[in-house]
């Protein structure tokens, strides 16, 4: 796993925030307690860690829910981007943070794919975290630079097969949703392409619009605006149904690649050992945020929706993660992808 000085600095910041949290909890008896109760939680800022770049899809969803959650919790939520290694650096940092409810991770489907893709992940998804609840499930789109030659998804498959050494496929690093979708695309097309990793699909999309890379898979929460503005070429959406906000975009099944189906679920996590009442407070605030009309409207514009209230719970989240870990381990092994 690659660790840059920026990642180490970010990790130190998280550790410092966590240390301050613990200090406050110990000195004034506020904050969460070690006995499973919530004490005065929250009585200081909460950090929401986003494992990808600012401006990308994970960041967008996090910022959408953090404001109504902050209102509900009566505390400020600070969003911090800790990029790198397909989201695994941030996940490892949060797994090792103080379990006091002041360091919260937003992660997506990558939580369930990384164990099959990394030999030394450094954290165990089911053991090292408490799940707070699921947030949303976002369709992906296959998009290319505007002047990329293939006109349809079928043309894209033909083109990449004929030009495998030349075509570039952007993603947000091994373990990112864009990486997973790219793997599924290459597997379905029977081709191996040159992948260009970024620290998030925010900057990857900027390069796609600028013509520096050829194509990528990314969530509607990032691509909708550029598709509607005609700044990228869109081939298909990776869900069984079309997306209401992009009605002209065919599904992968309609466009001739029915095996390519994936949508990107998101959830909130805190370190294992966080008091149950704190987890419950966060989960209740999440439920409230997902019922907020402003959040529902913003998500609808970007091709997604909040999960139903019963899925914004620790139990539903844990069950989903457990099932997804098994599903993706098998899909990744069947595709012949080895952990590195
Ligand atoms: N969620 C994106 C991905 O997994 C990355 C991002 O949020 O920037 O590809």
Short mmCIF file of C-alpha atoms and ligand atoms in Angstrom, two decimals:
data_model
loop_
_atom_site.label_atom_id
_atom_site.label_comp_id
_atom_site.label_asym_id
_atom_site.label_seq_id
_atom_site.Cartn_x
_atom_site.Cartn_y
_atom_site.Cartn_z
CA UNK A 1 0.00 0.00 0.00
CA UNK A 2 1.37 3.40 -0.97
CA UNK A 3 1.59 5.98 1.83
CA UNK A 4 2.60 9.53 0.97
CA UNK A 5 3.64 12.25 3.38
CA UNK A 6 0.23 13.86 2.75
CA UNK A 7 -1.50 10.67 3.89
CA UNK A 8 0.73 10.43 6.94
CA UNK A 9 -0.03 14.08 7.76
CA UNK A 10 -3.77 13.41 7.36
CA UNK A 11 -3.47 10.33 9.58
CA UNK A 12 -1.71 12.44 12.21
CA UNK A 13 -4.50 15.01 11.99
CA UNK A 14 -7.10 12.31 12.59
CA UNK A 15 -5.08 10.93 15.49
CA UNK A 16 -4.79 14.44 16.91
CA UNK A 17 -8.53 15.04 16.57
CA UNK A 18 -9.19 11.70 18.23
CA UNK A 19 -6.73 12.51 21.03
CA UNK A 20 -8.38 15.87 21.64
CA UNK A 21 -11.76 14.09 21.74
CA UNK A 22 -10.54 11.62 24.30
CA UNK A 23 -8.95 14.39 26.36
CA UNK A 24 -12.20 16.32 26.45
CA UNK A 25 -14.16 13.21 27.36
CA UNK A 26 -11.80 12.44 30.24
CA UNK A 27 -11.34 15.93 31.61
CA UNK A 28 -14.91 17.22 31.81
CA UNK A 29 -16.83 13.99 31.84
CA UNK A 30 -18.61 15.13 28.65
CA UNK A 31 -18.59 13.32 25.31
CA UNK A 32 -18.98 9.57 25.10
CA UNK A 33 -18.12 7.27 27.96
CA UNK A 34 -16.47 3.88 28.17
CA UNK A 35 -19.56 2.18 29.62
CA UNK A 36 -21.68 1.97 26.49
CA UNK A 37 -23.58 5.19 27.21
CA UNK A 38 -23.40 8.44 25.30
CA UNK A 39 -22.69 10.85 28.18
CA UNK A 40 -22.94 14.37 26.75
CA UNK A 41 -22.09 13.20 23.24
CA UNK A 42 -21.58 15.17 21.13
CA UNK A 43 -20.00 18.10 22.92
CA UNK A 44 -17.36 18.95 20.31
CA UNK A 45 -16.86 18.88 16.53
CA UNK A 46 -17.29 15.55 14.76
CA UNK A 47 -14.99 14.70 11.84
CA UNK A 48 -16.48 12.89 8.85
CA UNK A 49 -13.61 11.27 6.96
CA UNK A 50 -14.06 10.92 3.19
CA UNK A 51 -11.62 8.41 1.65
CA UNK A 52 -11.43 10.19 -1.73
CA UNK A 53 -10.81 13.69 -3.12
CA UNK A 54 -12.96 16.71 -2.46
CA UNK A 55 -15.54 17.34 -5.17
CA UNK A 56 -15.97 13.64 -6.04
CA UNK A 57 -19.05 11.47 -5.52
CA UNK A 58 -18.27 10.20 -2.01
CA UNK A 59 -17.47 13.74 -0.92
CA UNK A 60 -20.72 15.01 -2.47
CA UNK A 61 -22.90 12.48 -0.63
CA UNK A 62 -21.05 13.14 2.64
CA UNK A 63 -21.52 16.89 2.40
CA UNK A 64 -25.22 16.42 1.54
CA UNK A 65 -25.96 14.52 4.74
CA UNK A 66 -23.49 16.19 7.09
CA UNK A 67 -25.42 19.44 7.41
CA UNK A 68 -28.78 17.93 8.45
CA UNK A 69 -26.95 15.43 10.66
CA UNK A 70 -25.05 18.25 12.37
CA UNK A 71 -28.33 20.05 12.98
CA UNK A 72 -29.85 16.94 14.49
CA UNK A 73 -26.82 16.18 16.66
CA UNK A 74 -26.31 19.79 17.73
CA UNK A 75 -22.61 19.68 16.85
CA UNK A 76 -20.46 20.90 13.98
CA UNK A 77 -19.42 18.24 11.45
CA UNK A 78 -16.08 18.83 9.74
CA UNK A 79 -15.56 16.92 6.48
CA UNK A 80 -11.98 15.78 5.94
CA UNK A 81 -10.67 14.15 2.74
CA UNK A 82 -8.02 11.49 3.35
CA UNK A 83 -7.27 10.24 -0.14
CA UNK A 84 -5.23 7.36 -1.44
CA UNK A 85 -5.06 3.63 -2.19
CA UNK A 86 -8.69 3.33 -3.27
CA UNK A 87 -10.06 4.51 0.06
CA UNK A 88 -8.10 2.02 2.18
CA UNK A 89 -5.82 4.61 3.84
CA UNK A 90 -8.76 6.48 5.34
CA UNK A 91 -10.49 3.24 6.37
CA UNK A 92 -7.33 2.07 8.17
CA UNK A 93 -6.93 5.43 9.89
CA UNK A 94 -10.52 5.43 11.17
CA UNK A 95 -10.28 1.79 12.28
CA UNK A 96 -7.37 2.88 14.52
CA UNK A 97 -8.95 6.16 15.75
CA UNK A 98 -10.38 6.61 19.27
CA UNK A 99 -13.75 4.84 19.47
CA UNK A 100 -15.54 7.91 20.82
CA UNK A 101 -17.88 8.85 17.99
CA UNK A 102 -15.88 11.92 16.97
CA UNK A 103 -14.22 10.26 13.98
CA UNK A 104 -16.72 8.85 11.48
CA UNK A 105 -15.93 7.27 8.12
CA UNK A 106 -18.10 7.52 5.03
CA UNK A 107 -17.24 4.61 2.79
CA UNK A 108 -18.86 2.79 -0.09
CA UNK A 109 -18.85 -0.62 -1.78
CA UNK A 110 -15.04 -0.46 -1.56
CA UNK A 111 -15.34 -1.57 2.08
CA UNK A 112 -16.50 -4.94 0.73
CA UNK A 113 -14.09 -5.28 -2.22
CA UNK A 114 -10.76 -4.21 -0.65
CA UNK A 115 -10.20 -7.45 1.36
CA UNK A 116 -10.17 -9.38 -1.94
CA UNK A 117 -7.85 -6.86 -3.61
CA UNK A 118 -5.22 -6.15 -0.94
CA UNK A 119 -2.96 -8.74 0.69
CA UNK A 120 -2.18 -6.53 3.70
CA UNK A 121 -5.17 -4.36 4.23
CA UNK A 122 -4.44 -3.57 7.87
CA UNK A 123 -8.08 -3.64 9.01
CA UNK A 124 -10.98 -6.08 9.07
CA UNK A 125 -14.26 -4.51 7.93
CA UNK A 126 -16.59 -6.54 10.15
CA UNK A 127 -14.35 -6.60 13.23
CA UNK A 128 -12.72 -3.19 13.32
CA UNK A 129 -15.80 -1.01 12.83
CA UNK A 130 -19.24 -0.43 14.24
CA UNK A 131 -21.71 0.16 11.43
CA UNK A 132 -23.92 3.25 11.78
CA UNK A 133 -26.24 2.68 8.82
CA UNK A 134 -26.49 2.60 5.05
CA UNK A 135 -26.90 5.93 3.27
CA UNK A 136 -27.61 5.58 -0.45
CA UNK A 137 -27.04 3.31 -3.43
CA UNK A 138 -25.80 5.13 -6.51
CA UNK A 139 -25.90 3.93 -10.15
CA UNK A 140 -22.68 4.13 -12.16
CA UNK A 141 -22.30 5.47 -15.68
CA UNK A 142 -19.75 4.64 -18.35
CA UNK A 143 -18.44 7.91 -19.70
CA UNK A 144 -15.71 8.97 -22.14
CA UNK A 145 -13.99 12.14 -23.26
CA UNK A 146 -16.31 13.99 -25.62
CA UNK A 147 -14.29 13.32 -28.76
CA UNK A 148 -13.60 9.64 -28.06
CA UNK A 149 -14.45 7.74 -31.26
CA UNK A 150 -16.85 4.96 -30.12
CA UNK A 151 -20.49 6.07 -30.36
CA UNK A 152 -22.21 3.27 -28.43
CA UNK A 153 -21.32 0.78 -25.70
CA UNK A 154 -20.96 -1.95 -28.31
CA UNK A 155 -18.63 0.31 -30.32
CA UNK A 156 -16.66 0.95 -27.13
CA UNK A 157 -16.13 -2.78 -26.59
CA UNK A 158 -15.00 -3.25 -30.22
CA UNK A 159 -12.73 -0.20 -30.00
CA UNK A 160 -10.99 -1.16 -26.75
CA UNK A 161 -10.40 -4.71 -27.99
CA UNK A 162 -8.73 -3.39 -31.13
CA UNK A 163 -6.73 -0.72 -29.26
CA UNK A 164 -6.09 -2.33 -25.87
CA UNK A 165 -2.52 -0.99 -25.58
CA UNK A 166 -3.55 2.59 -26.31
CA UNK A 167 -6.86 3.15 -24.51
CA UNK A 168 -6.72 4.63 -20.99
CA UNK A 169 -9.25 3.83 -18.28
CA UNK A 170 -9.33 6.18 -15.28
CA UNK A 171 -10.24 5.12 -11.75
CA UNK A 172 -9.87 6.21 -8.13
CA UNK A 173 -7.34 3.51 -7.20
CA UNK A 174 -7.53 -0.20 -6.43
CA UNK A 175 -10.60 -0.81 -4.30
CA UNK A 176 -12.55 2.22 -5.54
CA UNK A 177 -15.97 1.73 -7.10
CA UNK A 178 -14.64 3.05 -10.40
CA UNK A 179 -11.90 0.42 -10.23
CA UNK A 180 -14.43 -2.35 -9.54
CA UNK A 181 -16.70 -1.22 -12.38
CA UNK A 182 -13.64 -0.99 -14.67
CA UNK A 183 -12.70 -4.57 -13.72
CA UNK A 184 -16.22 -5.76 -14.51
CA UNK A 185 -16.12 -3.92 -17.84
CA UNK A 186 -12.76 -5.45 -18.80
CA UNK A 187 -13.97 -8.88 -17.72
CA UNK A 188 -17.19 -8.53 -19.76
CA UNK A 189 -15.32 -7.20 -22.79
CA UNK A 190 -12.52 -9.78 -22.46
CA UNK A 191 -9.76 -7.18 -22.55
CA UNK A 192 -7.01 -5.81 -20.26
CA UNK A 193 -6.56 -2.04 -20.39
CA UNK A 194 -4.11 0.53 -19.16
CA UNK A 195 -5.58 1.93 -15.92
CA UNK A 196 -4.84 5.44 -14.71
CA UNK A 197 -5.36 5.80 -10.94
CA UNK A 198 -6.40 9.08 -9.31
CA UNK A 199 -7.06 9.93 -5.67
CA UNK A 200 -10.75 10.28 -6.43
CA UNK A 201 -13.00 10.48 -9.45
CA UNK A 202 -13.42 14.24 -8.92
CA UNK A 203 -9.97 14.90 -10.47
CA UNK A 204 -10.40 11.94 -12.86
CA UNK A 205 -13.55 13.50 -14.29
CA UNK A 206 -11.78 16.84 -14.67
CA UNK A 207 -9.12 15.08 -16.76
CA UNK A 208 -11.77 13.24 -18.76
CA UNK A 209 -13.49 16.53 -19.60
CA UNK A 210 -10.05 17.91 -20.49
CA UNK A 211 -9.38 14.94 -22.79
CA UNK A 212 -6.36 13.60 -20.83
CA UNK A 213 -7.88 10.11 -20.35
CA UNK A 214 -10.24 8.14 -22.58
CA UNK A 215 -13.00 6.74 -20.42
CA UNK A 216 -14.11 5.59 -16.98
CA UNK A 217 -16.99 4.32 -14.87
CA UNK A 218 -18.27 6.72 -12.28
CA UNK A 219 -21.28 7.40 -10.14
CA UNK A 220 -24.18 9.56 -11.32
CA UNK A 221 -23.53 11.78 -8.28
CA UNK A 222 -20.35 12.89 -10.08
CA UNK A 223 -21.15 12.50 -13.77
CA UNK A 224 -24.77 13.74 -14.09
CA UNK A 225 -23.86 17.40 -14.48
CA UNK A 226 -21.19 16.77 -17.13
CA UNK A 227 -23.44 14.32 -19.02
CA UNK A 228 -26.36 16.77 -19.07
CA UNK A 229 -24.05 19.61 -20.13
CA UNK A 230 -22.69 17.45 -22.99
CA UNK A 231 -19.13 17.74 -21.66
CA UNK A 232 -18.58 13.97 -21.71
CA UNK A 233 -19.89 11.15 -23.89
CA UNK A 234 -22.12 8.77 -21.91
CA UNK A 235 -22.67 5.16 -23.01
CA UNK A 236 -24.81 3.48 -20.36
CA UNK A 237 -25.93 3.29 -16.77
CA UNK A 238 -24.98 0.13 -14.85
CA UNK A 239 -28.32 -0.55 -13.13
CA UNK A 240 -31.24 -2.75 -14.30
CA UNK A 241 -33.45 0.36 -14.67
CA UNK A 242 -32.71 3.66 -16.38
CA UNK A 243 -32.04 6.64 -14.12
CA UNK A 244 -34.91 9.16 -14.00
CA UNK A 245 -32.62 12.19 -14.14
CA UNK A 246 -30.81 10.80 -17.25
CA UNK A 247 -33.77 9.31 -19.15
CA UNK A 248 -31.99 9.01 -22.52
CA UNK A 249 -29.11 6.95 -21.19
CA UNK A 250 -29.61 3.20 -21.88
CA UNK A 251 -28.88 0.56 -19.28
CA UNK A 252 -25.89 -1.73 -19.85
CA UNK A 253 -28.39 -4.54 -20.56
CA UNK A 254 -30.15 -2.44 -23.21
CA UNK A 255 -26.78 -1.47 -24.67
CA UNK A 256 -25.64 -5.09 -25.00
CA UNK A 257 -23.51 -5.69 -21.88
CA UNK A 258 -26.00 -7.20 -19.40
CA UNK A 259 -23.26 -8.79 -17.27
CA UNK A 260 -22.01 -5.33 -16.25
CA UNK A 261 -24.28 -4.48 -13.30
CA UNK A 262 -23.09 -2.60 -10.25
CA UNK A 263 -24.35 0.16 -8.01
CA UNK A 264 -22.44 1.84 -5.25
CA UNK A 265 -23.84 1.57 -1.74
CA UNK A 266 -22.52 3.88 0.96
CA UNK A 267 -22.48 3.60 4.72
CA UNK A 268 -21.18 5.37 7.83
CA UNK A 269 -18.70 3.69 10.19
CA UNK A 270 -17.09 4.37 13.55
CA UNK A 271 -14.24 2.42 15.15
CA UNK A 272 -15.13 -0.83 16.93
CA UNK A 273 -15.67 -0.23 20.64
CA UNK A 274 -17.61 3.03 20.15
CA UNK A 275 -20.33 3.09 22.84
CA UNK A 276 -23.63 1.69 21.56
CA UNK A 277 -25.59 4.79 22.57
CA UNK A 278 -23.22 6.94 20.52
CA UNK A 279 -23.66 4.67 17.50
CA UNK A 280 -27.42 4.88 18.01
CA UNK A 281 -27.34 8.71 18.21
CA UNK A 282 -25.42 8.85 14.94
CA UNK A 283 -27.78 6.35 13.33
CA UNK A 284 -30.87 8.30 14.46
CA UNK A 285 -29.35 11.51 13.07
CA UNK A 286 -28.57 9.72 9.80
CA UNK A 287 -32.19 8.56 9.52
CA UNK A 288 -33.42 12.13 10.08
CA UNK A 289 -30.99 13.47 7.45
CA UNK A 290 -32.14 10.91 4.89
CA UNK A 291 -35.75 11.97 5.44
CA UNK A 292 -34.85 15.64 4.85
CA UNK A 293 -36.61 16.92 1.72
CA UNK A 294 -33.57 18.95 0.71
CA UNK A 295 -31.39 15.82 0.78
CA UNK A 296 -34.01 13.78 -1.11
CA UNK A 297 -34.24 16.50 -3.81
CA UNK A 298 -30.46 16.90 -4.16
CA UNK A 299 -29.99 13.15 -4.46
CA UNK A 300 -32.81 12.84 -7.03
CA UNK A 301 -31.15 15.48 -9.21
CA UNK A 302 -27.98 13.37 -9.16
CA UNK A 303 -29.70 10.09 -10.03
CA UNK A 304 -29.98 8.55 -6.58
CA UNK A 305 -32.11 8.42 -3.42
CA UNK A 306 -31.67 7.81 0.32
CA UNK A 307 -31.99 4.19 1.47
CA UNK A 308 -35.27 3.33 3.24
CA UNK A 309 -35.23 4.19 6.98
CA UNK A 310 -34.92 0.53 8.02
CA UNK A 311 -31.59 0.29 6.17
CA UNK A 312 -30.09 3.31 7.90
CA UNK A 313 -29.47 1.10 10.94
CA UNK A 314 -26.37 -0.66 12.32
CA UNK A 315 -28.04 -4.09 11.95
CA UNK A 316 -29.06 -3.68 8.29
CA UNK A 317 -25.67 -2.17 7.47
CA UNK A 318 -23.74 -5.05 9.09
CA UNK A 319 -25.87 -7.68 7.34
CA UNK A 320 -25.37 -5.93 3.99
CA UNK A 321 -21.62 -5.61 4.43
CA UNK A 322 -21.36 -9.27 5.42
CA UNK A 323 -23.26 -10.35 2.29
CA UNK A 324 -21.30 -7.96 0.03
CA UNK A 325 -17.90 -9.17 1.31
CA UNK A 326 -18.83 -12.70 0.23
CA UNK A 327 -20.34 -11.62 -3.10
CA UNK A 328 -17.38 -9.53 -4.22
CA UNK A 329 -14.74 -11.97 -2.99
CA UNK A 330 -16.28 -14.53 -5.35
CA UNK A 331 -16.76 -12.13 -8.30
CA UNK A 332 -13.19 -10.85 -7.98
CA UNK A 333 -11.75 -14.38 -7.70
CA UNK A 334 -13.87 -15.57 -10.65
CA UNK A 335 -12.56 -12.66 -12.72
CA UNK A 336 -9.04 -13.91 -11.99
CA UNK A 337 -7.98 -10.72 -10.20
CA UNK A 338 -5.23 -11.37 -7.65
CA UNK A 339 -4.75 -9.38 -4.45
CA UNK A 340 -1.62 -7.20 -4.49
N1 LIG B 1 -16.28 6.96 -5.13
C1 LIG B 1 -15.35 7.10 -6.20
C2 LIG B 1 -14.86 5.76 -6.64
O1 LIG B 1 -14.91 4.85 -5.82
C3 LIG B 1 -14.20 7.94 -5.82
C4 LIG B 1 -14.55 9.27 -5.25
O2 LIG B 1 -15.47 9.39 -4.45
O3 LIG B 1 -13.86 10.23 -5.61
O4 LIG B 1 -14.39 5.61 -7.71
#
